[in-house]
CSV table of C-alpha atoms in Angstrom, one decimal:
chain,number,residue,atom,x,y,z
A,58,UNK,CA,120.7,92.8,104.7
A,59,UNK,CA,119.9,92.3,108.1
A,60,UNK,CA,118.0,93.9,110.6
A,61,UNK,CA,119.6,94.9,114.1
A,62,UNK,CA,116.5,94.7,116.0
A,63,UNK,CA,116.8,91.2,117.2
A,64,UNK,CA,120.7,92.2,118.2
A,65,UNK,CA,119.6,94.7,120.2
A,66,UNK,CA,117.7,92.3,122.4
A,67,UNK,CA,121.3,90.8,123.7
A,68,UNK,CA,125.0,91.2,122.6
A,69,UNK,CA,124.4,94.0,121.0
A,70,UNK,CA,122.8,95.7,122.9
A,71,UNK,CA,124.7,95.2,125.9
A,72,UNK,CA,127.7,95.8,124.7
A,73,UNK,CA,126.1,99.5,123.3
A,74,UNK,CA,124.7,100.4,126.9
A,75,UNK,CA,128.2,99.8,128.4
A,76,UNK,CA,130.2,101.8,125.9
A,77,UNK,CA,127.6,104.5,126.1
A,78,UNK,CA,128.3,105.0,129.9
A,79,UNK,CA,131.9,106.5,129.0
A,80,UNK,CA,131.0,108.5,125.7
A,81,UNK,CA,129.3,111.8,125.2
A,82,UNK,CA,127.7,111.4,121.7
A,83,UNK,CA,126.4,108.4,119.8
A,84,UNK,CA,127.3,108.5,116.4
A,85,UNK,CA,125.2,105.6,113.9
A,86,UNK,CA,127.4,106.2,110.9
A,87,UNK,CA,125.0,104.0,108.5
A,88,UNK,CA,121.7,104.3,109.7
A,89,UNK,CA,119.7,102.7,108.2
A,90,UNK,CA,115.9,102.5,109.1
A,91,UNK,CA,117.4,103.8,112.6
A,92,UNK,CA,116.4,101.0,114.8
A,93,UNK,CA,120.2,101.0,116.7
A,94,UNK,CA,120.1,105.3,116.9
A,95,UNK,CA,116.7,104.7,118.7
A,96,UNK,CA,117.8,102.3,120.7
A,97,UNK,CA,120.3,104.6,122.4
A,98,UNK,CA,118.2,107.9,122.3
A,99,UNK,CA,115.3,106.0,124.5
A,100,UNK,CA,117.8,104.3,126.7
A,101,UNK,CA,120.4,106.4,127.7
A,102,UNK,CA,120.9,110.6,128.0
A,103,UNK,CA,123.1,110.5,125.0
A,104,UNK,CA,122.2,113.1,121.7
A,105,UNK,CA,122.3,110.4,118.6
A,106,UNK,CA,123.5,111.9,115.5
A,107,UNK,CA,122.4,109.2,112.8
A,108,UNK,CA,123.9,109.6,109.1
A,109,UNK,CA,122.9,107.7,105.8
A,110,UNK,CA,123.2,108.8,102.1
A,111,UNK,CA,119.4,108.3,101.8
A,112,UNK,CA,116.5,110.9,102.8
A,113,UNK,CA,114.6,107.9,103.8
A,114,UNK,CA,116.9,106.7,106.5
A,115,UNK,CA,117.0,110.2,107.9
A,116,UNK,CA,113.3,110.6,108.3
A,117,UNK,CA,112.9,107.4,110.0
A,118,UNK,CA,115.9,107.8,112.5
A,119,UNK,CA,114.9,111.8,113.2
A,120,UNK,CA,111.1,111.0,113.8
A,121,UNK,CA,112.4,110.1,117.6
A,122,UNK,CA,115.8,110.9,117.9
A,123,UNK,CA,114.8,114.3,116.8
A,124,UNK,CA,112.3,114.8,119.7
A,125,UNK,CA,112.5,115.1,123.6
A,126,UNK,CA,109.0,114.7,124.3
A,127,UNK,CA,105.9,112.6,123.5
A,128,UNK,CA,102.9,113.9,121.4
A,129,UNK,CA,99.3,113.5,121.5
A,130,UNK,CA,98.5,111.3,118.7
A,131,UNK,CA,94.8,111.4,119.0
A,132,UNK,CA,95.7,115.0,117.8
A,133,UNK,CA,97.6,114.2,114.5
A,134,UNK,CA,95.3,111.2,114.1
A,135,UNK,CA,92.2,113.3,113.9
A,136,UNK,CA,93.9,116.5,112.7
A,137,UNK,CA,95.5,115.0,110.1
A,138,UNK,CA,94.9,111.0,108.6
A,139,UNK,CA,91.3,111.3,110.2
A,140,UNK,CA,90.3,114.6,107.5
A,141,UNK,CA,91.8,113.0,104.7
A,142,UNK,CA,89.7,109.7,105.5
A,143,UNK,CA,86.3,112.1,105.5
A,144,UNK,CA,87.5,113.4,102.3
A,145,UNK,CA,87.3,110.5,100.6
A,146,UNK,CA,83.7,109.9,100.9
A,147,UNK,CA,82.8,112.7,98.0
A,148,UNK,CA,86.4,112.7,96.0
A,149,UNK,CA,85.6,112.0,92.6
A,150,UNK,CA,89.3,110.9,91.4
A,151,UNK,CA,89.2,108.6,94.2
A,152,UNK,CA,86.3,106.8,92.7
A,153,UNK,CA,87.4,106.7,89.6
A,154,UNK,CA,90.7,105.0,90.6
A,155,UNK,CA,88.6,101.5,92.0
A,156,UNK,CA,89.8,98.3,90.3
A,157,UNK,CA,88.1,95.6,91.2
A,158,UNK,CA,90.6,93.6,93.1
A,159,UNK,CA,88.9,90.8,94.2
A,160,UNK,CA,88.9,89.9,90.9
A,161,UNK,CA,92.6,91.1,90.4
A,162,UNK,CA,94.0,89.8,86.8
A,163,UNK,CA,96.1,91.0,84.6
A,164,UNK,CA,94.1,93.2,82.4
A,165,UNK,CA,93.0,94.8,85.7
A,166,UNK,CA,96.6,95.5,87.0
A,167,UNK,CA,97.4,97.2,83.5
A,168,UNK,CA,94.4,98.8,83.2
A,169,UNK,CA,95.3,100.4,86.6
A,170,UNK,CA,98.4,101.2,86.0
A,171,UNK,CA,97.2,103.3,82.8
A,172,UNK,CA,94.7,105.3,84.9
A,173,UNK,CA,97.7,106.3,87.1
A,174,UNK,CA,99.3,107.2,85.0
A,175,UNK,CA,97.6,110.0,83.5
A,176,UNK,CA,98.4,111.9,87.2
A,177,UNK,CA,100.8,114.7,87.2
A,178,UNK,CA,102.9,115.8,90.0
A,179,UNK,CA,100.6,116.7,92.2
A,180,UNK,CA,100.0,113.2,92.6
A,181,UNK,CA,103.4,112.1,92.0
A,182,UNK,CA,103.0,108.7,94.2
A,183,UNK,CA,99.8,107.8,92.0
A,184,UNK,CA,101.3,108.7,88.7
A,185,UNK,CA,104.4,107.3,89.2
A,186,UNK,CA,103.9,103.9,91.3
A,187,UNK,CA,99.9,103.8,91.1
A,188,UNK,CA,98.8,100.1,89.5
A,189,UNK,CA,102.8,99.4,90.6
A,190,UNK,CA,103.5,99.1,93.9
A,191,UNK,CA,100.4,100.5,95.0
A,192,UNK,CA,96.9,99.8,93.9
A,193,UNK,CA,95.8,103.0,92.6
A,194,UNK,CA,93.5,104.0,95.4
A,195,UNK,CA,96.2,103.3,97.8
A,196,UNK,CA,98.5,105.3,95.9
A,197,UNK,CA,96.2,108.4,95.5
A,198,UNK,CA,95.6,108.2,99.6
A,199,UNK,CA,99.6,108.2,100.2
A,200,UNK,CA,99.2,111.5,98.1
A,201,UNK,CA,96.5,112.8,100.3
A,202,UNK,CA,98.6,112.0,103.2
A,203,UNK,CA,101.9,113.6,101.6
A,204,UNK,CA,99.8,117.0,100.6
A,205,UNK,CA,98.1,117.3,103.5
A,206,UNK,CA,101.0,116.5,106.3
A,207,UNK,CA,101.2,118.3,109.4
A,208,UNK,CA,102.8,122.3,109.4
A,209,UNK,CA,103.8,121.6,113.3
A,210,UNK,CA,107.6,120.6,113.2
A,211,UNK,CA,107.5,117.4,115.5
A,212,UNK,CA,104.0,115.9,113.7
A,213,UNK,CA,105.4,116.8,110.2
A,214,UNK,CA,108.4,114.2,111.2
A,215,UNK,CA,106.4,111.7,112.8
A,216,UNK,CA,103.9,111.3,109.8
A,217,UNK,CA,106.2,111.5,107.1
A,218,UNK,CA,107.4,108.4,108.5
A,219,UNK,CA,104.3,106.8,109.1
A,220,UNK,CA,103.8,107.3,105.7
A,221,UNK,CA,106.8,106.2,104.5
A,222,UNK,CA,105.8,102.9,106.7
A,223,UNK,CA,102.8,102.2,105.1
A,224,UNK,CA,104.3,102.3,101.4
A,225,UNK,CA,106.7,99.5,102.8
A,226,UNK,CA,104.2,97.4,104.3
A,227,UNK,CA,101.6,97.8,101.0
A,228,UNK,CA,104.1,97.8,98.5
A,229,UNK,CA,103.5,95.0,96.4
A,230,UNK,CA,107.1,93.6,96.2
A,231,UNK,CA,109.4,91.5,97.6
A,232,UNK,CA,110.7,92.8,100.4
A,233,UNK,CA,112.5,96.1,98.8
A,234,UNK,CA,111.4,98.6,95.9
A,235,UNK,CA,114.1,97.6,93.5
A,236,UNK,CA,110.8,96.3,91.0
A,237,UNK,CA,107.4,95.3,92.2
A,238,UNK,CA,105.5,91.9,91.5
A,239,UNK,CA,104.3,91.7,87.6
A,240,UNK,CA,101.3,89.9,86.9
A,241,UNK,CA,102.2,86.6,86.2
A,242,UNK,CA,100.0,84.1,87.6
A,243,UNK,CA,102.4,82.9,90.3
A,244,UNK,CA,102.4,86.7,91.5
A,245,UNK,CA,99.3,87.7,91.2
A,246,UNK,CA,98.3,86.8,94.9
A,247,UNK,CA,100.8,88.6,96.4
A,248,UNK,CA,99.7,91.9,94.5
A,249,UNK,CA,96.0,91.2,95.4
A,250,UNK,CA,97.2,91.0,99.3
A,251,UNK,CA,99.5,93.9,99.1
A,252,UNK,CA,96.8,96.1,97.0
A,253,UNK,CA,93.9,95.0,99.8
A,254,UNK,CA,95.9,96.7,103.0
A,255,UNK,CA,94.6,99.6,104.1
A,256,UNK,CA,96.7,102.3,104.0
A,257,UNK,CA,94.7,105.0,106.6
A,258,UNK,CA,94.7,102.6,108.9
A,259,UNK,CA,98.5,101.4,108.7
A,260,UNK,CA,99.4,105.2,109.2
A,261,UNK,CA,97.3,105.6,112.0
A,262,UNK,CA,98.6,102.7,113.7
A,263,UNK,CA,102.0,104.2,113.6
A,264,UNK,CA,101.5,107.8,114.3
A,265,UNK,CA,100.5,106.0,117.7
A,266,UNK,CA,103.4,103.8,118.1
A,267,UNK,CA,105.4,106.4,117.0
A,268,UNK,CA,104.2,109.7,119.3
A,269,UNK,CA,104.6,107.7,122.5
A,270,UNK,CA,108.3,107.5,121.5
A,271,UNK,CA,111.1,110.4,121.6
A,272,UNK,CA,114.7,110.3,123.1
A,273,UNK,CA,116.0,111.7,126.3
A,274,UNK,CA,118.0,114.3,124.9
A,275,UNK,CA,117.5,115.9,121.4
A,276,UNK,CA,120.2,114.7,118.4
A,277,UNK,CA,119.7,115.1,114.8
A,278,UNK,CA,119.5,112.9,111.5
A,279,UNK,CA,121.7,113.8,108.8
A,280,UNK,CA,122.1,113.2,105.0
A,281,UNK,CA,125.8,112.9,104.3
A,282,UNK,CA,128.9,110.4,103.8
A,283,UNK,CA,129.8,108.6,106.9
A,284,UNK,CA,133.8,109.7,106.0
A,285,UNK,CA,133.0,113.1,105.9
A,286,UNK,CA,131.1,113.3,109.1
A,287,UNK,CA,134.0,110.8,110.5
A,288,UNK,CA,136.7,113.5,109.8
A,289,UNK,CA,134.5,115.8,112.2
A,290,UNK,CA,133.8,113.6,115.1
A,291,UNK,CA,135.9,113.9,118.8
A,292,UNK,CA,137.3,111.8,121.6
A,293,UNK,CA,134.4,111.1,123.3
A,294,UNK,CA,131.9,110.2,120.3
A,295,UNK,CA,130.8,106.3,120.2
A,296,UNK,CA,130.6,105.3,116.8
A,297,UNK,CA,128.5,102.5,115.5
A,298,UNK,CA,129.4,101.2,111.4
A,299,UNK,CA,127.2,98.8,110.1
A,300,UNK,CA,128.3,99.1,106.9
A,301,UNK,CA,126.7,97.6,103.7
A,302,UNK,CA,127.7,94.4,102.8
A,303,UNK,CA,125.8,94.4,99.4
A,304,UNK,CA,127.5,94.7,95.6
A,305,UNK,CA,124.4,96.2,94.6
A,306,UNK,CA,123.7,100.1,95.8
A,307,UNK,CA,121.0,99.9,98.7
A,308,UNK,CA,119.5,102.9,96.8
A,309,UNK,CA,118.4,100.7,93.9
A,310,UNK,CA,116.5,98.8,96.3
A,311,UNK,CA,115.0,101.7,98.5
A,312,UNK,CA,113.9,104.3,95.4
A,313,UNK,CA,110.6,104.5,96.2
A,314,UNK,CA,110.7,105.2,99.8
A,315,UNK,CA,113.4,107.4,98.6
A,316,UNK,CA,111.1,109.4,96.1
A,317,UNK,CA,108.4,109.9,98.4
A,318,UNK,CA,111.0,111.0,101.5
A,319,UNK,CA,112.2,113.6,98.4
A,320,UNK,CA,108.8,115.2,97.2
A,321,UNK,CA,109.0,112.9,93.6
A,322,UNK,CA,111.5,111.9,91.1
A,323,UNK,CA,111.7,114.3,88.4
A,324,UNK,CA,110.9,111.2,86.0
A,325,UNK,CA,110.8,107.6,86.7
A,326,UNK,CA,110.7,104.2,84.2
A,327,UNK,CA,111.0,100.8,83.4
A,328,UNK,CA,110.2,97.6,85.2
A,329,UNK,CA,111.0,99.3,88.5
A,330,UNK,CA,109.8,102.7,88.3
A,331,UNK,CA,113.2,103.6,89.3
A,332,UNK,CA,114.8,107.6,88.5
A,333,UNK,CA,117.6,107.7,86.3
A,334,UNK,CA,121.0,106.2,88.0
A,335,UNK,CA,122.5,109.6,88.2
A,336,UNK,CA,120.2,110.5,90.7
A,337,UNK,CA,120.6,108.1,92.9
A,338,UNK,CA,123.2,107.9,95.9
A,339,UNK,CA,126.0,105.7,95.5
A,340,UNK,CA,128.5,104.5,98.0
A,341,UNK,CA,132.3,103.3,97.9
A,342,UNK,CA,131.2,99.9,100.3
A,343,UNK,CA,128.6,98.6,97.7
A,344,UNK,CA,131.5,98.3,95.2
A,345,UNK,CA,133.9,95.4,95.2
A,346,UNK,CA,136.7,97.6,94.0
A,347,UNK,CA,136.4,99.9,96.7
A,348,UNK,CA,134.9,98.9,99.4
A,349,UNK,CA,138.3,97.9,101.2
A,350,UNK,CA,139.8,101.1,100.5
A,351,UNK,CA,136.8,102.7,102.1
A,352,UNK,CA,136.9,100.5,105.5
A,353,UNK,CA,140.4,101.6,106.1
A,354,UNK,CA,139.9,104.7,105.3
A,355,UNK,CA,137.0,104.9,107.3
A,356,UNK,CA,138.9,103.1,110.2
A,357,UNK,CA,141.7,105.4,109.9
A,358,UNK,CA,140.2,108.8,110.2
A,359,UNK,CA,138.1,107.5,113.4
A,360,UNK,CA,141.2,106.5,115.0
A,361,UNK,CA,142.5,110.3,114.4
A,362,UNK,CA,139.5,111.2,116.1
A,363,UNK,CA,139.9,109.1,119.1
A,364,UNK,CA,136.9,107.5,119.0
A,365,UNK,CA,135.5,103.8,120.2
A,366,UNK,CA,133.9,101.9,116.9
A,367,UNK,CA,131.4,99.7,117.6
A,368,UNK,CA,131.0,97.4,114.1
A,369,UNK,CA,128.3,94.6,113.1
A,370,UNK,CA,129.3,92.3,109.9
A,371,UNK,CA,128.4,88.9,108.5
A,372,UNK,CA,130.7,86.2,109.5
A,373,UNK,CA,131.3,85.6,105.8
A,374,UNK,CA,132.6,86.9,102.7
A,375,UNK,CA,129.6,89.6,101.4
A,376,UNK,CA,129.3,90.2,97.6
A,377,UNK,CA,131.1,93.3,98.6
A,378,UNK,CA,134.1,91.8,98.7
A,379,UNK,CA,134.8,92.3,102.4
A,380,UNK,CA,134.1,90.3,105.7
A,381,UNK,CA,134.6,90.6,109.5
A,382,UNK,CA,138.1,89.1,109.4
A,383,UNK,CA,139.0,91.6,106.3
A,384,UNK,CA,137.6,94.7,109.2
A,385,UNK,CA,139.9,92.5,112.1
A,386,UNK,CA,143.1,92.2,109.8
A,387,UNK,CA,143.0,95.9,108.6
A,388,UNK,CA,142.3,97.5,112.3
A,389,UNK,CA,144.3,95.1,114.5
A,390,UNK,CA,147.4,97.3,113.8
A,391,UNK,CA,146.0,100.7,115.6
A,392,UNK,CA,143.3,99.2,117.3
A,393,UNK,CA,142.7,96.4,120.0
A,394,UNK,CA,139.9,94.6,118.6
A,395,UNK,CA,137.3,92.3,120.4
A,396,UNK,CA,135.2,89.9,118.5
A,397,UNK,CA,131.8,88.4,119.6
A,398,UNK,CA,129.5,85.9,117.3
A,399,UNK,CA,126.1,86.3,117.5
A,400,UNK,CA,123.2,84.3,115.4
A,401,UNK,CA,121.4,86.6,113.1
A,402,UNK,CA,119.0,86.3,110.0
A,403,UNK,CA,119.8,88.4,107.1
A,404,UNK,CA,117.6,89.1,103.6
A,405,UNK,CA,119.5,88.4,100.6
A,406,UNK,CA,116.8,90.9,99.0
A,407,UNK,CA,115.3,88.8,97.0
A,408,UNK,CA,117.5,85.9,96.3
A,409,UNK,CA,117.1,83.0,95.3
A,410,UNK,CA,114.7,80.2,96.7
A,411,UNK,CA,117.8,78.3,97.3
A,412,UNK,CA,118.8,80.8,99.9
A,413,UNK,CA,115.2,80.1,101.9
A,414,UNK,CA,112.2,81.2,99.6
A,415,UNK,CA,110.5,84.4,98.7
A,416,UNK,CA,113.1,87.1,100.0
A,417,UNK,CA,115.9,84.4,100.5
A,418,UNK,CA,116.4,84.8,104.1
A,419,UNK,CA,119.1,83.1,105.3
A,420,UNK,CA,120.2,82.1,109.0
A,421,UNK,CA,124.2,83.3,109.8
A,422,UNK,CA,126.4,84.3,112.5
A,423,UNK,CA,127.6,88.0,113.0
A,424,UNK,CA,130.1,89.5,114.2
A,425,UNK,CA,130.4,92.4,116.2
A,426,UNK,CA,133.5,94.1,117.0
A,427,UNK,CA,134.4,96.9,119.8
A,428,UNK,CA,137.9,98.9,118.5
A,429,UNK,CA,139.2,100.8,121.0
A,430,UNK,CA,142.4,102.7,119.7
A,431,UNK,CA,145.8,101.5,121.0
A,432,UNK,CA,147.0,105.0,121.7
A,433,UNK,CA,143.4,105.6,123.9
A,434,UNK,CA,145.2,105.6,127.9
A,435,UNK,CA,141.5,105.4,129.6
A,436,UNK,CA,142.2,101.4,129.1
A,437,UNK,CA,144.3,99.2,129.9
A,438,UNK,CA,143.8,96.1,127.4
A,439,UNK,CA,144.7,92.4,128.7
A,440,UNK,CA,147.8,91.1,125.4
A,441,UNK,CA,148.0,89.2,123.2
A,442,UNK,CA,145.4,90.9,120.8
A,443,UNK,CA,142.4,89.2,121.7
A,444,UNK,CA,140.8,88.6,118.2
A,445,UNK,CA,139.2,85.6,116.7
A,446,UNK,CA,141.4,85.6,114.0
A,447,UNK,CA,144.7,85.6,113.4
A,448,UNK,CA,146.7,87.2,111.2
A,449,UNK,CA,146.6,84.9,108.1
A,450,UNK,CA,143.2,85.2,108.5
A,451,UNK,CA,142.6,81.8,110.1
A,452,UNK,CA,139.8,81.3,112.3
A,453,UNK,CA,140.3,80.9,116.2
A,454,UNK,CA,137.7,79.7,119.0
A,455,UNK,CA,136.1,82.8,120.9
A,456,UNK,CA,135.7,82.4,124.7
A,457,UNK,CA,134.5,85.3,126.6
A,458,UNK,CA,137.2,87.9,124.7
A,459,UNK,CA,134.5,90.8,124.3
A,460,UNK,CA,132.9,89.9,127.5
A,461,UNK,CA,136.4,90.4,129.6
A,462,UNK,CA,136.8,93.5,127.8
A,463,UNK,CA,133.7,95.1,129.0
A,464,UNK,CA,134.1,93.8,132.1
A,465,UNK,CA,136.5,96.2,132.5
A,466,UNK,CA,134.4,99.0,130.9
A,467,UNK,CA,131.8,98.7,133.2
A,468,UNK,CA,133.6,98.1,136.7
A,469,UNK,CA,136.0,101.0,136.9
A,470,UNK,CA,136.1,104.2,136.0
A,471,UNK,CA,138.5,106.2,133.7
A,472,UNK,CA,140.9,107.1,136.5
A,473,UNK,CA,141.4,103.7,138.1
A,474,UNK,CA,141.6,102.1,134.6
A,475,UNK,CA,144.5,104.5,133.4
């Protein structure tokens, strides 16, 4: 997985802020943790509609997207994260649940984990990740948070994901919630540093960060299948895809984040505290005997819509089975395609050391493509098919092909170009 932040900062971005100029609705079809749908709500008037399968993705892309206005977070803060700090001081259960973690071994992690569990669902984070991913004091203040989040529309979105912020930066795991560390001696450190991060304080942080953020016009964040919201999309709409590239279901990795965006799992077990499989969103691009048949699927009802695509993939063949030249080869028929490579650093989640240490990050060009259908008369495209690949799949040199392209995006209008 990789992060589009760092994109943002240069291709990527520029070539977003130039489409967005000639579209009236921004469309981030995999959303993700929402950092490309904020991008375009704070820097241009467009309303960003941002769609994932998960409940997760949707809180953190509609905490800004979803608002036209900043708040007063000195309001929430005290309101909200400062009263459940001043009811610690006399909770009983919250004393009960200290481990001592300075001197964090393995009796103490099971010995916490057993005190969790004896939670119900009222305090569904402590009894079902407490001596986990969380410490159990940690855990029993993300329930305090939960219970007690604001009844005011715009703060109720804005903590919710702060909250789920600060279970990602405390959980004690590698990078994702697929399982957390175990106490092996090798691990144990990175349990006792996850465990010792203060939770209130992580929380408050964002609810700051996050208040002094909202975009220019209101959109919305959706749970739903990026085909089915595809079919209902219009000329006009600039689509982004940044589809998965993973084998493995991105909801194995993200259950916990999942579970808390959701209220609880009804149950949850083994290693990784995960809820049974049925429950959990799967997705025709994280299986390598679909995942084709999805992209052109994808690529097909998007082109009946008349919209542009904007699409970031590796430059490589991902465990999914597809790669940026499979995405070239099956639009350049119905679509003039132009190809830029950008450096970028993706997460194998967890990978090997072999693929760069603890979470196996590994540096890798991507490629991001701008499809404009061929039957779209607002532009006149320079021929031959400028793509970097050719049709047996073979690899060409790029020189300036996207750059020419929006060139002519961004110095005439609809009327001249036509």
């Amino acid at each position: 997985m990789g992060s589009k932040s760092v994109l943002l900062r240069g291709e990527l971005g520029t070539l977003l802020l130039q489409e967005a100029q000639n579209s009236t609705r921004f469309i981030d079809l995999f959303s993700g943790s929402g950092s490309v749908g904020h991008y375009i709500a704070e820097n241009t008037a467009l309303p960003v509609v941002s769609v994932d399968l998960q409940h997760y993705s949707s809180v953190l892309a509609g905490c800004i997207t979803e608002r036209d206005a900043k708040l007063s977070q000195s309001d929430v803060v005290t309101s909200w994260t400062g009263a459940v700090h001043r009811s610690l001081i006399d909770d009983p259960l919250y004393e009960q649940l200290q481990e001592p973690i300075a001197r964090l071994g393995k009796a103490t992690v099971m010995r916490a984990r057993k005190k969790s569990s004896r939670f119900t669902e009222e305090h569904f984070i402590t009894r079902d990740y407490g001596g986990h991913y969380f410490s159990p004091q940690q855990a029993y203040i993300l329930d305090l948070l939960y219970s007690s989040l604001p009844s005011v529309a715009d703060q109720r979105k804005i903590g919710l994901a702060a909250i789920l912020h600060a279970a990602s930066v405390c959980a004690a795991a590698p990078g994702h919630t697929a399982q957390p560390f175990q106490p092996t001696k090798k691990l144990l450190p990175y349990i006792k540093n996850s465990w010792t991060r203060d939770v209130i304080a992580i929380c408050q942080k964002q609810v700051e960060t996050l208040a002094n953020r909202h975009a220019t016009k209101i959109g919305k964040a959706i749970v739903a299948d990026a085909i089915s919201v595809a079919e209902s999309l219009e000329p006009g709409d600039l689509v982004f895809c940044d589809p998965p590239y993973s084998a493995v279901q991105y909801s194995r990795f993200y259950h916990v984040l999942e579970g808390i965006a959701l209220g609880g799992w009804p149950e949850v077990s083994g290693a990784g505290r995960a809820p049974a499989r049925v429950l959990r969103e799967t997705s025709d691009f994280s299986m390598k005997s679909q995942a084709t048949e999805a992209m052109t699927e994808l690529l097909e009802t998007l082109r009946t819509s008349s919209c542009r695509v904007i699409i970031t993939f590796p430059d490589a063949d991902a465990s999914n089975g597809l790669s940026a030249r499979d995405i070239i080869h099956i639009a350049q028929e119905k679509w003039h395609v132009y190809d830029k490579y950008v450096d970028s650093v993706h997460s194998t989640l967890g990978g090997s050391s072999s693929a760069g240490g603890r979470g196996g990050r590994r540096a890798l060009q991507e490629v991001v493509l701008l499809l404009i259908p061929k039957d779209d008369a607002s532009l006149c495209v320079p021929e031959p098919q400028p793509s970097n690949y050719t049709e047996d799949g073979s690899s060409l040199a790029s020189d300036g092909l996207l750059t020419e392209a929006l060139d002519l995006v961004s110095t005439a209008t609809s009327a001249e170009l036509s």
